[in-house]
Amino acid sequence: MNILRPLHTAMLISDLSASRHFYSVVLRLPEVERPLSFPGLWYQLGNYQIHLIVDKSAPNGLHNSDKWGRNHHLAFAIADLESAKAHINVHGWEVQESASGRPAIFLQDPDGNVIELLQS
């Protein structure tokens, strides 16, 4: 078998506008256009993409424990974690430091999906 290569990941969202603000403005991910047959929001992540599928009946977020990093989540490597944290704070999003002491923070998108930003 050839080595698998990631293409995209998908998550359910309930509020298109709030999610667009979070992923475009707070996380600064580039949004990409997709054909109408693939509705929702698409963001470019290097060589692959995130597909945010709008479903107003979707359950609100993941079931989270006190340690967000032990749950299903999206993890991103970032060159300047402190600048990212300052930018996120300006937009009023709560962050949680990594309980392990490693250079990482966790935050939740508007639907409660956990996002990890890890110093690269």
C-alpha positions as MATLAB code, in Angstrom:
seq = 'MNILRPLHTAMLISDLSASRHFYSVVLRLPEVERPLSFPGLWYQLGNYQIHLIVDKSAPNGLHNSDKWGRNHHLAFAIADLESAKAHINVHGWEVQESASGRPAIFLQDPDGNVIELLQS';
ca = [
       0.000    0.000    0.000;
       1.231    3.494   -0.796;
       1.618    5.983    2.030;
      -1.644    7.800    2.625;
      -1.703   11.545    2.070;
      -4.247   13.760    3.890;
      -6.707   15.543    1.619;
      -9.229   17.138    3.968;
     -10.977   16.822    7.286;
     -14.605   17.727    7.936;
     -16.466   19.055   10.975;
     -20.080   19.991   11.602;
     -20.917   23.596   12.432;
     -24.247   25.223   13.220;
     -23.512   28.904   12.524;
     -21.839   29.740    9.213;
     -21.178   33.396   10.067;
     -19.665   32.731   13.525;
     -17.503   29.920   12.135;
     -16.304   32.068    9.234;
     -15.273   34.780   11.697;
     -13.460   32.281   13.930;
     -11.539   30.447   11.193;
     -10.893   33.453    8.914;
     -10.279   36.254   11.430;
      -9.241   34.592   14.697;
      -7.200   31.693   13.248;
      -6.365   33.561    9.991;
      -6.852   30.536    7.742;
      -7.275   31.224    4.015;
     -10.780   30.390    2.832;
     -11.037   28.652   -0.536;
     -13.953   28.489   -2.963;
     -15.582   25.105   -3.542;
     -18.257   23.981   -6.007;
     -21.875   24.249   -4.854;
     -22.005   20.450   -4.643;
     -19.753   20.767   -1.554;
     -21.548   23.417    0.563;
     -20.165   24.958    3.723;
     -16.812   26.590    4.362;
     -13.445   25.348    3.103;
     -10.048   26.439    4.443;
      -6.610   25.689    3.069;
      -4.158   23.983    5.457;
      -0.919   23.580    3.569;
      -1.550   20.645    1.230;
      -4.971   19.759    2.592;
      -8.219   21.437    3.601;
     -10.834   21.709    6.361;
     -14.460   21.382    5.283;
     -16.954   22.929    7.720;
     -20.382   21.461    7.007;
     -23.391   23.474    8.153;
     -25.929   21.390   10.066;
     -28.153   23.427   12.372;
     -29.250   20.243   14.155;
     -25.662   19.196   14.927;
     -24.848   18.600   18.588;
     -23.018   21.549   20.114;
     -19.344   20.634   20.026;
     -17.367   17.732   21.310;
     -17.752   16.272   24.766;
     -14.821   17.885   26.533;
     -12.935   16.903   29.655;
     -10.850   19.253   31.792;
      -7.903   18.475   29.514;
      -9.038   19.452   26.034;
      -5.975   17.883   24.471;
      -7.109   14.366   25.414;
     -10.241   14.684   23.273;
     -10.735   14.609   19.526;
      -9.418   17.907   18.224;
      -7.625   19.639   15.382;
      -3.970   20.431   16.022;
      -2.001   23.078   14.129;
       1.740   23.783   14.293;
       2.472   27.501   14.519;
       5.793   29.347   14.382;
       4.965   32.103   16.884;
       2.614   30.822   19.569;
       2.810   33.972   21.726;
       1.768   36.253   18.850;
      -1.073   33.879   17.992;
      -2.232   33.873   21.619;
      -2.193   37.702   21.739;
      -4.173   37.849   18.477;
      -6.745   35.360   19.793;
      -7.102   37.305   23.073;
      -7.763   40.536   21.142;
     -10.777   38.783   19.603;
     -12.070   37.686   23.004;
     -11.561   33.916   22.750;
     -10.713   31.935   25.883;
      -7.561   29.838   25.662;
      -6.355   27.060   27.914;
      -2.640   26.410   28.386;
      -1.378   22.875   27.921;
      -1.575   20.951   31.209;
       1.619   19.086   30.269;
       3.717   22.258   30.217;
       4.554   21.926   26.529;
       4.223   25.047   24.357;
       0.610   24.673   23.254;
      -2.757   26.320   23.794;
      -6.297   25.066   23.268;
      -9.414   27.004   22.294;
     -12.881   26.154   21.090;
     -14.563   27.266   17.889;
     -18.149   28.633   18.052;
     -19.540   25.069   17.976;
     -17.267   23.753   20.729;
     -14.799   21.936   18.466;
     -11.379   21.940   20.130;
      -8.448   23.567   18.318;
      -4.855   23.062   19.510;
      -2.100   25.480   18.520;
       1.315   23.954   19.089;
       4.636   25.795   18.885;
       6.518   24.399   15.871;
];
